[in-house]
Amino acid sequence: MTKLTLAATEDLERLVPLVAAFHQEEGIVQDDVTRRDALAPLLEGSPYGCVYLAGPRRAPIGYVTITFGWSVEFGGLDGFVDEIFIRPGVRGRGIGSEILLTLPKTLASAGMKAIHLEVGRDNAKARRIYEKLRFEPRENYILMSRKL
């Protein structure tokens, strides 16, 4: 079992490089100041979400960010896997799958009714993994965003 630790303010300096690595892989253009500003409230206990570190707290091998929302459709508190990242050197060992199997159980015990994630339409490998983990595509819907 990969250890998951709820990240706190003192974890910011360990977390920023992991987030930067994820953003680089995904082509997300963002500077470290913006990353820090986005992460800080989550690490300070914001009601909008949280970040878990995967592996040893002093040298994490990854992280997962969960943001919280409310859904009438799903009957209450829901969440979104905003980002999940495992260092390339330890990928392929089932760590990400393990996180996405165990974390929803913990969140459900805290009252969460549903958890969502997004995956690239052309990323068949990731879709297969997520479907094995009981995430279901919502074929009648498409995620749309508007920057404000």
GROMACS .gro file of C-alpha atoms in nm:
model
  148
    1MET     CA    1   0.000   0.000   0.000
    2THR     CA    2   0.139   0.338  -0.102
    3LYS     CA    3   0.123   0.583   0.183
    4LEU     CA    4  -0.099   0.886   0.124
    5THR     CA    5  -0.048   1.189   0.344
    6LEU     CA    6  -0.273   1.491   0.347
    7ALA     CA    7  -0.043   1.772   0.236
    8ALA     CA    8  -0.005   2.080   0.453
    9THR     CA    9   0.162   2.419   0.423
   10GLU     CA   10   0.505   2.277   0.509
   11ASP     CA   11   0.481   2.048   0.202
   12LEU     CA   12   0.460   2.332  -0.052
   13GLU     CA   13   0.829   2.323  -0.150
   14ARG     CA   14   0.814   1.945  -0.211
   15LEU     CA   15   0.490   1.975  -0.403
   16VAL     CA   16   0.569   2.259  -0.647
   17PRO     CA   17   0.833   2.061  -0.844
   18LEU     CA   18   0.595   1.764  -0.877
   19VAL     CA   19   0.317   1.990  -1.005
   20ALA     CA   20   0.561   2.159  -1.244
   21ALA     CA   21   0.665   1.818  -1.380
   22PHE     CA   22   0.301   1.721  -1.432
   23HIS     CA   23   0.228   2.051  -1.604
   24GLN     CA   24   0.527   2.009  -1.834
   25GLU     CA   25   0.411   1.660  -1.935
   26GLU     CA   26   0.058   1.782  -1.998
   27GLY     CA   27   0.157   2.101  -2.179
   28ILE     CA   28   0.007   2.324  -1.911
   29VAL     CA   29   0.177   2.662  -1.917
   30GLN     CA   30   0.195   2.810  -1.568
   31ASP     CA   31   0.465   2.980  -1.364
   32ASP     CA   32   0.567   2.873  -1.013
   33VAL     CA   33   0.413   3.183  -0.853
   34THR     CA   34   0.072   3.091  -0.994
   35ARG     CA   35   0.123   2.726  -0.891
   36ARG     CA   36   0.208   2.832  -0.535
   37ASP     CA   37  -0.093   3.065  -0.522
   38ALA     CA   38  -0.322   2.785  -0.641
   39LEU     CA   39  -0.180   2.524  -0.403
   40ALA     CA   40  -0.146   2.734  -0.086
   41PRO     CA   41  -0.518   2.753   0.005
   42LEU     CA   42  -0.556   2.377  -0.043
   43LEU     CA   43  -0.260   2.315   0.188
   44GLU     CA   44  -0.401   2.558   0.446
   45GLY     CA   45  -0.729   2.365   0.479
   46SER     CA   46  -0.947   2.535   0.220
   47PRO     CA   47  -1.296   2.386   0.196
   48TYR     CA   48  -1.253   2.372  -0.184
   49GLY     CA   49  -1.017   2.077  -0.196
   50CYS     CA   50  -0.706   1.903  -0.075
   51VAL     CA   51  -0.380   1.751  -0.192
   52TYR     CA   52  -0.241   1.414  -0.092
   53LEU     CA   53   0.126   1.324  -0.123
   54ALA     CA   54   0.204   0.970  -0.236
   55GLY     CA   55   0.494   0.787  -0.075
   56PRO     CA   56   0.723   0.923   0.194
   57ARG     CA   57   0.637   1.276   0.298
   58ARG     CA   58   1.002   1.389   0.285
   59ALA     CA   59   1.048   1.254  -0.070
   60PRO     CA   60   0.706   1.205  -0.231
   61ILE     CA   61   0.678   1.002  -0.548
   62GLY     CA   62   0.360   1.174  -0.659
   63TYR     CA   63   0.047   1.357  -0.559
   64VAL     CA   64  -0.325   1.376  -0.620
   65THR     CA   65  -0.536   1.690  -0.596
   66ILE     CA   66  -0.905   1.653  -0.516
   67THR     CA   67  -1.139   1.949  -0.549
   68PHE     CA   68  -1.483   1.953  -0.388
   69GLY     CA   69  -1.818   2.049  -0.527
   70TRP     CA   70  -2.187   1.983  -0.478
   71SER     CA   71  -2.408   1.786  -0.711
   72VAL     CA   72  -2.784   1.762  -0.700
   73GLU     CA   73  -2.761   1.486  -0.963
   74PHE     CA   74  -2.529   1.273  -0.748
   75GLY     CA   75  -2.702   1.360  -0.422
   76GLY     CA   76  -2.454   1.582  -0.243
   77LEU     CA   77  -2.082   1.632  -0.203
   78ASP     CA   78  -1.879   1.533  -0.506
   79GLY     CA   79  -1.517   1.566  -0.600
   80PHE     CA   80  -1.293   1.598  -0.899
   81VAL     CA   81  -0.950   1.445  -0.944
   82ASP     CA   82  -0.801   1.770  -1.062
   83GLU     CA   83  -0.448   1.631  -1.099
   84ILE     CA   84  -0.277   1.300  -1.036
   85PHE     CA   85   0.094   1.252  -1.097
   86ILE     CA   86   0.342   0.976  -1.029
   87ARG     CA   87   0.713   1.031  -1.096
   88PRO     CA   88   0.815   0.865  -1.426
   89GLY     CA   89   1.079   0.647  -1.256
   90VAL     CA   90   0.817   0.463  -1.049
   91ARG     CA   91   0.530   0.446  -1.296
   92GLY     CA   92   0.393   0.117  -1.417
   93ARG     CA   93   0.385  -0.034  -1.068
   94GLY     CA   94   0.015   0.024  -1.008
   95ILE     CA   95   0.065   0.316  -0.768
   96GLY     CA   96  -0.180   0.546  -0.946
   97SER     CA   97  -0.438   0.267  -0.969
   98GLU     CA   98  -0.393   0.193  -0.601
   99ILE     CA   99  -0.452   0.558  -0.515
  100LEU     CA  100  -0.766   0.572  -0.729
  101LEU     CA  101  -0.896   0.255  -0.563
  102THR     CA  102  -0.832   0.350  -0.201
  103LEU     CA  103  -0.886   0.726  -0.194
  104PRO     CA  104  -1.250   0.713  -0.313
  105LYS     CA  105  -1.329   0.472  -0.027
  106THR     CA  106  -1.187   0.721   0.222
  107LEU     CA  107  -1.374   1.009   0.061
  108ALA     CA  108  -1.699   0.808   0.057
  109SER     CA  109  -1.665   0.741   0.429
  110ALA     CA  110  -1.643   1.120   0.474
  111GLY     CA  111  -1.973   1.166   0.286
  112MET     CA  112  -1.865   1.214  -0.074
  113LYS     CA  113  -2.123   1.078  -0.319
  114ALA     CA  114  -1.927   1.077  -0.647
  115ILE     CA  115  -1.580   1.142  -0.779
  116HIS     CA  116  -1.499   1.251  -1.132
  117LEU     CA  117  -1.191   1.285  -1.348
  118GLU     CA  118  -1.116   1.392  -1.700
  119VAL     CA  119  -0.909   1.207  -1.955
  120GLY     CA  120  -0.809   1.290  -2.309
  121ARG     CA  121  -1.047   1.143  -2.564
  122ASP     CA  122  -0.755   0.992  -2.754
  123ASN     CA  123  -0.588   0.844  -2.444
  124ALA     CA  124  -0.723   0.490  -2.479
  125LYS     CA  125  -0.470   0.343  -2.232
  126ALA     CA  126  -0.573   0.578  -1.952
  127ARG     CA  127  -0.942   0.529  -2.031
  128ARG     CA  128  -0.902   0.152  -1.997
  129ILE     CA  129  -0.727   0.192  -1.663
  130TYR     CA  130  -0.992   0.432  -1.532
  131GLU     CA  131  -1.273   0.207  -1.649
  132LYS     CA  132  -1.111  -0.088  -1.466
  133LEU     CA  133  -1.119   0.134  -1.156
  134ARG     CA  134  -1.497   0.177  -1.208
  135PHE     CA  135  -1.491   0.528  -1.353
  136GLU     CA  136  -1.757   0.539  -1.622
  137PRO     CA  137  -1.751   0.761  -1.929
  138ARG     CA  138  -2.043   0.997  -1.953
  139GLU     CA  139  -2.088   0.967  -2.327
  140ASN     CA  140  -2.379   1.211  -2.338
  141TYR     CA  141  -2.172   1.488  -2.181
  142ILE     CA  142  -1.862   1.683  -2.266
  143LEU     CA  143  -1.664   1.887  -2.016
  144MET     CA  144  -1.658   2.251  -2.119
  145SER     CA  145  -1.455   2.526  -1.953
  146ARG     CA  146  -1.437   2.902  -1.956
  147LYS     CA  147  -1.141   3.089  -1.811
  148LEU     CA  148  -1.241   3.390  -1.606
   0.00000   0.00000   0.00000
